[in-house]
């Protein structure tokens, strides 16, 4: 059986307990490899290896750090086949998507921050000839980086790149369901010449691995992406340590469709926003709100288009949706479809295992794209993040009503607005209580822009300057003339 190993102090190591977890394939439920079931001791070793490497890495000139990060990016690009296959096997996502989205974004993350640190200028202020103030920016030390399973490499590198670029060292904890791409990345980082100890990977369960990282007093900042419940736990676990905390959490995003749209033009994009990556993207639009006059026609056209999406072997080029990531998650998503049925929701399409899959996939975690209507706004389905290929459709009459329904959710990550009338779009963008609003597009991410959520979708912003702010401390120095 294939085994992944932790990467600590520049070398691959077995977990100290010699305990292992099994990874099941989303395609057929078979065990495909084992990964370390690491314990507190492994995390502590990784933290002390990082702490040892900190002083030298922080003092390494920005240009040298930047060159190493660019070399990592080059190696990611050169190894796109292996990395994309790792994401496909672990998550169940289409290989073509991993090649188009996940892996290219991982190398872009490194290139972006490799360049950013070379062009950074700090402010200074002259106090009318009495004194001058300037700002020093300094790394904090060991960064604890915790990522979820839906975009494993994309999200982990979104944290690693700014952390290392700014001179911090890191201990990374990927999801137990999707550790392969980080295991490969560790090797690429070593080959790129990253000094030992600067970036460590500890594989295993959220508790103890993530918990120990969050609780450890030697880790002054935690960048966490994951579910809202776990985010709450992370907040509690870090209490009393005065850590810098960035929490990127769940979403229940609204897709608002005004009656002026050209359905032929927008439906393909709204399908993508609903079901890309099996609907397992925190930014997926899982609540579609359509203006009254267009509602029935939208439901018909959209459900028909959803029923035509190809669900199947994610290694095939024409597959749009693969299986869900794990059996537990698959059962959870399906249970929401049952709740919707009990609440008299009308399933327009989906809700079932696809009929035409071969025998080899009969134990896989596949679910057809599911569209549900006739649920009230207070239904559990509208209030809870399902994180799968399940969307609801509801109607609204006036713009303010559309915004009200969109905001009636504990979450506030993103929303998309679809209309030809930009002045209406501006008004809605202003009133939506979310971190990102897309107008006539979805998932276009500019690395220079802040990213994060409001309400239960998180705390803080990362991206561009905000990442630099998060991963550094600003110090003001005041000198009398
Ligand atoms: P989880 O919250 O279950 O896990 C996220 C990470 O936290 C995993 O690595 C997990 O490890 C770890 N973890 C679990 N328990 C603890 C703990 N006590 N202390 C520290 N770390 C812990 O999320 P999922 O992996 O299920 O990912 C899906 C969620 O992520 C969805 O809610 C989605 O919306 C959200 N997400 C948010 C994004 C954003 O940018 N806002 C982007 C992408 C996803 P393990 O897997 O081993 O349990």
PDB file of N, CA and C in Angstrom, residues 312-367:
ATOM      1  N   UNK A 312     -19.642  11.732 -14.028  1.00  0.00           N
ATOM      2  CA  UNK A 312     -19.016  10.429 -14.251  1.00  0.00           C
ATOM      3  C   UNK A 312     -17.559  10.412 -13.883  1.00  0.00           C
ATOM      4  N   UNK A 313     -16.804   9.590 -14.599  1.00  0.00           N
ATOM      5  CA  UNK A 313     -15.385   9.395 -14.307  1.00  0.00           C
ATOM      6  C   UNK A 313     -14.642  10.725 -14.469  1.00  0.00           C
ATOM      7  N   UNK A 314     -14.096  11.265 -13.386  1.00  0.00           N
ATOM      8  CA  UNK A 314     -13.481  12.595 -13.463  1.00  0.00           C
ATOM      9  C   UNK A 314     -12.219  12.623 -14.332  1.00  0.00           C
ATOM     10  N   UNK A 315     -11.720  11.444 -14.703  1.00  0.00           N
ATOM     11  CA  UNK A 315     -10.508  11.436 -15.545  1.00  0.00           C
ATOM     12  C   UNK A 315     -10.851  11.647 -17.011  1.00  0.00           C
ATOM     13  N   UNK A 316     -12.152  11.523 -17.350  1.00  0.00           N
ATOM     14  CA  UNK A 316     -12.574  11.708 -18.744  1.00  0.00           C
ATOM     15  C   UNK A 316     -12.685  13.200 -19.060  1.00  0.00           C
ATOM     16  N   UNK A 317     -12.259  13.566 -20.253  1.00  0.00           N
ATOM     17  CA  UNK A 317     -12.194  14.972 -20.647  1.00  0.00           C
ATOM     18  C   UNK A 317     -13.564  15.671 -20.609  1.00  0.00           C
ATOM     19  N   UNK A 318     -14.634  14.933 -20.996  1.00  0.00           N
ATOM     20  CA  UNK A 318     -15.941  15.617 -21.101  1.00  0.00           C
ATOM     21  C   UNK A 318     -16.756  15.592 -19.801  1.00  0.00           C
ATOM     22  N   UNK A 319     -16.169  15.067 -18.719  1.00  0.00           N
ATOM     23  CA  UNK A 319     -16.916  15.021 -17.448  1.00  0.00           C
ATOM     24  C   UNK A 319     -16.980  16.409 -16.809  1.00  0.00           C
ATOM     25  N   UNK A 320     -18.184  16.828 -16.429  1.00  0.00           N
ATOM     26  CA  UNK A 320     -18.318  18.115 -15.755  1.00  0.00           C
ATOM     27  C   UNK A 320     -18.275  17.944 -14.232  1.00  0.00           C
ATOM     28  N   UNK A 321     -18.878  16.848 -13.745  1.00  0.00           N
ATOM     29  CA  UNK A 321     -18.898  16.609 -12.293  1.00  0.00           C
ATOM     30  C   UNK A 321     -18.459  15.191 -11.974  1.00  0.00           C
ATOM     31  N   UNK A 322     -17.521  15.068 -11.023  1.00  0.00           N
ATOM     32  CA  UNK A 322     -17.114  13.760 -10.536  1.00  0.00           C
ATOM     33  C   UNK A 322     -17.895  13.425  -9.271  1.00  0.00           C
ATOM     34  N   UNK A 323     -17.395  12.457  -8.485  1.00  0.00           N
ATOM     35  CA  UNK A 323     -18.063  12.112  -7.228  1.00  0.00           C
ATOM     36  C   UNK A 323     -17.778  13.150  -6.149  1.00  0.00           C
ATOM     37  N   UNK A 324     -18.534  13.091  -5.048  1.00  0.00           N
ATOM     38  CA  UNK A 324     -18.250  13.961  -3.899  1.00  0.00           C
ATOM     39  C   UNK A 324     -17.033  13.398  -3.161  1.00  0.00           C
ATOM     40  N   UNK A 325     -16.490  14.181  -2.242  1.00  0.00           N
ATOM     41  CA  UNK A 325     -15.158  13.855  -1.721  1.00  0.00           C
ATOM     42  C   UNK A 325     -15.102  12.611  -0.827  1.00  0.00           C
ATOM     43  N   UNK A 326     -16.137  12.395  -0.012  1.00  0.00           N
ATOM     44  CA  UNK A 326     -16.045  11.288   0.954  1.00  0.00           C
ATOM     45  C   UNK A 326     -17.440  10.715   1.193  1.00  0.00           C
ATOM     46  N   UNK A 327     -17.443   9.527   1.773  1.00  0.00           N
ATOM     47  CA  UNK A 327     -18.734   8.873   2.030  1.00  0.00           C
ATOM     48  C   UNK A 327     -19.566   9.683   3.035  1.00  0.00           C
ATOM     49  N   UNK A 328     -18.899  10.169   4.073  1.00  0.00           N
ATOM     50  CA  UNK A 328     -19.627  10.948   5.106  1.00  0.00           C
ATOM     51  C   UNK A 328     -20.261  12.177   4.457  1.00  0.00           C
ATOM     52  N   UNK A 329     -19.477  12.848   3.617  1.00  0.00           N
ATOM     53  CA  UNK A 329     -19.998  14.067   3.013  1.00  0.00           C
ATOM     54  C   UNK A 329     -21.144  13.740   2.047  1.00  0.00           C
ATOM     55  N   UNK A 330     -20.973  12.665   1.290  1.00  0.00           N
ATOM     56  CA  UNK A 330     -21.995  12.214   0.337  1.00  0.00           C
ATOM     57  C   UNK A 330     -23.328  11.960   1.068  1.00  0.00           C
ATOM     58  N   UNK A 331     -23.215  11.261   2.204  1.00  0.00           N
ATOM     59  CA  UNK A 331     -24.449  10.958   2.966  1.00  0.00           C
ATOM     60  C   UNK A 331     -25.085  12.240   3.484  1.00  0.00           C
ATOM     61  N   UNK A 332     -24.229  13.166   3.910  1.00  0.00           N
ATOM     62  CA  UNK A 332     -24.738  14.433   4.456  1.00  0.00           C
ATOM     63  C   UNK A 332     -25.499  15.200   3.360  1.00  0.00           C
ATOM     64  N   UNK A 333     -24.881  15.291   2.180  1.00  0.00           N
ATOM     65  CA  UNK A 333     -25.510  16.053   1.090  1.00  0.00           C
ATOM     66  C   UNK A 333     -26.838  15.400   0.706  1.00  0.00           C
ATOM     67  N   UNK A 334     -26.839  14.063   0.609  1.00  0.00           N
ATOM     68  CA  UNK A 334     -28.081  13.376   0.228  1.00  0.00           C
ATOM     69  C   UNK A 334     -29.176  13.568   1.282  1.00  0.00           C
ATOM     70  N   UNK A 335     -28.747  13.646   2.550  1.00  0.00           N
ATOM     71  CA  UNK A 335     -29.759  13.798   3.607  1.00  0.00           C
ATOM     72  C   UNK A 335     -30.485  15.146   3.457  1.00  0.00           C
ATOM     73  N   UNK A 336     -29.795  16.151   2.909  1.00  0.00           N
ATOM     74  CA  UNK A 336     -30.463  17.445   2.712  1.00  0.00           C
ATOM     75  C   UNK A 336     -31.535  17.354   1.625  1.00  0.00           C
ATOM     76  N   UNK A 337     -31.290  16.499   0.633  1.00  0.00           N
ATOM     77  CA  UNK A 337     -32.304  16.332  -0.419  1.00  0.00           C
ATOM     78  C   UNK A 337     -33.555  15.695   0.220  1.00  0.00           C
ATOM     79  N   UNK A 338     -33.333  14.763   1.140  1.00  0.00           N
ATOM     80  CA  UNK A 338     -34.479  14.131   1.824  1.00  0.00           C
ATOM     81  C   UNK A 338     -35.236  15.159   2.663  1.00  0.00           C
ATOM     82  N   UNK A 339     -34.480  16.016   3.355  1.00  0.00           N
ATOM     83  CA  UNK A 339     -35.146  17.060   4.169  1.00  0.00           C
ATOM     84  C   UNK A 339     -35.997  17.934   3.251  1.00  0.00           C
ATOM     85  N   UNK A 340     -35.434  18.298   2.089  1.00  0.00           N
ATOM     86  CA  UNK A 340     -36.171  19.163   1.148  1.00  0.00           C
ATOM     87  C   UNK A 340     -37.462  18.464   0.723  1.00  0.00           C
ATOM     88  N   UNK A 341     -37.383  17.167   0.455  1.00  0.00           N
ATOM     89  CA  UNK A 341     -38.598  16.436   0.024  1.00  0.00           C
ATOM     90  C   UNK A 341     -39.642  16.458   1.139  1.00  0.00           C
ATOM     91  N   UNK A 342     -39.154  16.258   2.380  1.00  0.00           N
ATOM     92  CA  UNK A 342     -40.096  16.269   3.518  1.00  0.00           C
ATOM     93  C   UNK A 342     -40.747  17.635   3.697  1.00  0.00           C
ATOM     94  N   UNK A 343     -39.995  18.673   3.326  1.00  0.00           N
ATOM     95  CA  UNK A 343     -40.548  20.032   3.480  1.00  0.00           C
ATOM     96  C   UNK A 343     -41.364  20.441   2.253  1.00  0.00           C
ATOM     97  N   UNK A 344     -41.742  19.462   1.439  1.00  0.00           N
ATOM     98  CA  UNK A 344     -42.544  19.700   0.230  1.00  0.00           C
ATOM     99  C   UNK A 344     -41.814  20.471  -0.852  1.00  0.00           C
ATOM    100  N   UNK A 345     -40.496  20.417  -0.837  1.00  0.00           N
ATOM    101  CA  UNK A 345     -39.722  21.001  -1.939  1.00  0.00           C
ATOM    102  C   UNK A 345     -39.919  20.127  -3.170  1.00  0.00           C
ATOM    103  N   UNK A 346     -39.947  20.765  -4.342  1.00  0.00           N
ATOM    104  CA  UNK A 346     -40.116  19.996  -5.578  1.00  0.00           C
ATOM    105  C   UNK A 346     -38.748  19.831  -6.242  1.00  0.00           C
ATOM    106  N   UNK A 347     -38.301  18.566  -6.347  1.00  0.00           N
ATOM    107  CA  UNK A 347     -36.999  18.316  -6.969  1.00  0.00           C
ATOM    108  C   UNK A 347     -37.194  18.321  -8.484  1.00  0.00           C
ATOM    109  N   UNK A 348     -36.691  19.383  -9.132  1.00  0.00           N
ATOM    110  CA  UNK A 348     -36.904  19.534 -10.586  1.00  0.00           C
ATOM    111  C   UNK A 348     -36.003  18.595 -11.370  1.00  0.00           C
ATOM    112  N   UNK A 349     -34.824  18.344 -10.846  1.00  0.00           N
ATOM    113  CA  UNK A 349     -33.918  17.368 -11.481  1.00  0.00           C
ATOM    114  C   UNK A 349     -32.902  16.923 -10.432  1.00  0.00           C
ATOM    115  N   UNK A 350     -32.352  15.729 -10.616  1.00  0.00           N
ATOM    116  CA  UNK A 350     -31.284  15.250  -9.727  1.00  0.00           C
ATOM    117  C   UNK A 350     -31.788  14.598  -8.457  1.00  0.00           C
ATOM    118  N   UNK A 351     -30.956  14.689  -7.410  1.00  0.00           N
ATOM    119  CA  UNK A 351     -31.299  14.095  -6.124  1.00  0.00           C
ATOM    120  C   UNK A 351     -30.966  12.610  -6.047  1.00  0.00           C
ATOM    121  N   UNK A 352     -30.446  12.046  -7.137  1.00  0.00           N
ATOM    122  CA  UNK A 352     -30.205  10.599  -7.188  1.00  0.00           C
ATOM    123  C   UNK A 352     -28.800  10.303  -7.685  1.00  0.00           C
ATOM    124  N   UNK A 353     -28.410   9.042  -7.493  1.00  0.00           N
ATOM    125  CA  UNK A 353     -27.168   8.515  -8.084  1.00  0.00           C
ATOM    126  C   UNK A 353     -27.396   8.456  -9.604  1.00  0.00           C
ATOM    127  N   UNK A 354     -26.415   8.829 -10.442  1.00  0.00           N
ATOM    128  CA  UNK A 354     -26.640   8.788 -11.897  1.00  0.00           C
ATOM    129  C   UNK A 354     -26.908   7.367 -12.377  1.00  0.00           C
ATOM    130  N   UNK A 355     -27.807   7.233 -13.332  1.00  0.00           N
ATOM    131  CA  UNK A 355     -28.233   5.888 -13.760  1.00  0.00           C
ATOM    132  C   UNK A 355     -27.218   5.164 -14.633  1.00  0.00           C
ATOM    133  N   UNK A 356     -26.514   5.941 -15.451  1.00  0.00           N
ATOM    134  CA  UNK A 356     -25.738   5.293 -16.512  1.00  0.00           C
ATOM    135  C   UNK A 356     -24.270   5.041 -16.179  1.00  0.00           C
ATOM    136  N   UNK A 357     -23.905   5.031 -14.886  1.00  0.00           N
ATOM    137  CA  UNK A 357     -22.496   4.803 -14.549  1.00  0.00           C
ATOM    138  C   UNK A 357     -22.184   3.316 -14.591  1.00  0.00           C
ATOM    139  N   UNK A 358     -20.944   2.970 -14.947  1.00  0.00           N
ATOM    140  CA  UNK A 358     -20.562   1.562 -15.027  1.00  0.00           C
ATOM    141  C   UNK A 358     -20.497   0.904 -13.648  1.00  0.00           C
ATOM    142  N   UNK A 359     -20.390  -0.415 -13.658  1.00  0.00           N
ATOM    143  CA  UNK A 359     -20.348  -1.203 -12.427  1.00  0.00           C
ATOM    144  C   UNK A 359     -19.169  -0.812 -11.533  1.00  0.00           C
ATOM    145  N   UNK A 360     -18.071  -0.392 -12.181  1.00  0.00           N
ATOM    146  CA  UNK A 360     -16.859  -0.055 -11.415  1.00  0.00           C
ATOM    147  C   UNK A 360     -17.087   1.142 -10.467  1.00  0.00           C
ATOM    148  N   UNK A 361     -18.148   1.930 -10.740  1.00  0.00           N
ATOM    149  CA  UNK A 361     -18.403   3.105  -9.902  1.00  0.00           C
ATOM    150  C   UNK A 361     -19.607   2.927  -8.973  1.00  0.00           C
ATOM    151  N   UNK A 362     -20.095   1.697  -8.864  1.00  0.00           N
ATOM    152  CA  UNK A 362     -21.366   1.528  -8.128  1.00  0.00           C
ATOM    153  C   UNK A 362     -21.241   1.894  -6.640  1.00  0.00           C
ATOM    154  N   UNK A 363     -20.014   1.839  -6.100  1.00  0.00           N
ATOM    155  CA  UNK A 363     -19.835   2.239  -4.696  1.00  0.00           C
ATOM    156  C   UNK A 363     -19.276   3.660  -4.563  1.00  0.00           C
ATOM    157  N   UNK A 364     -19.240   4.387  -5.689  1.00  0.00           N
ATOM    158  CA  UNK A 364     -18.699   5.755  -5.657  1.00  0.00           C
ATOM    159  C   UNK A 364     -19.706   6.730  -5.056  1.00  0.00           C
ATOM    160  N   UNK A 365     -19.213   7.956  -4.816  1.00  0.00           N
ATOM    161  CA  UNK A 365     -20.052   8.947  -4.109  1.00  0.00           C
ATOM    162  C   UNK A 365     -20.645   9.949  -5.104  1.00  0.00           C
ATOM    163  N   UNK A 366     -21.330   9.443  -6.109  1.00  0.00           N
ATOM    164  CA  UNK A 366     -21.854  10.309  -7.181  1.00  0.00           C
ATOM    165  C   UNK A 366     -23.281  10.786  -6.882  1.00  0.00           C
ATOM    166  N   UNK A 367     -23.557  12.014  -7.244  1.00  0.00           N
ATOM    167  CA  UNK A 367     -24.907  12.561  -7.100  1.00  0.00           C
ATOM    168  C   UNK A 367     -25.189  13.470  -8.297  1.00  0.00           C
TER     169      UNK A 367
END
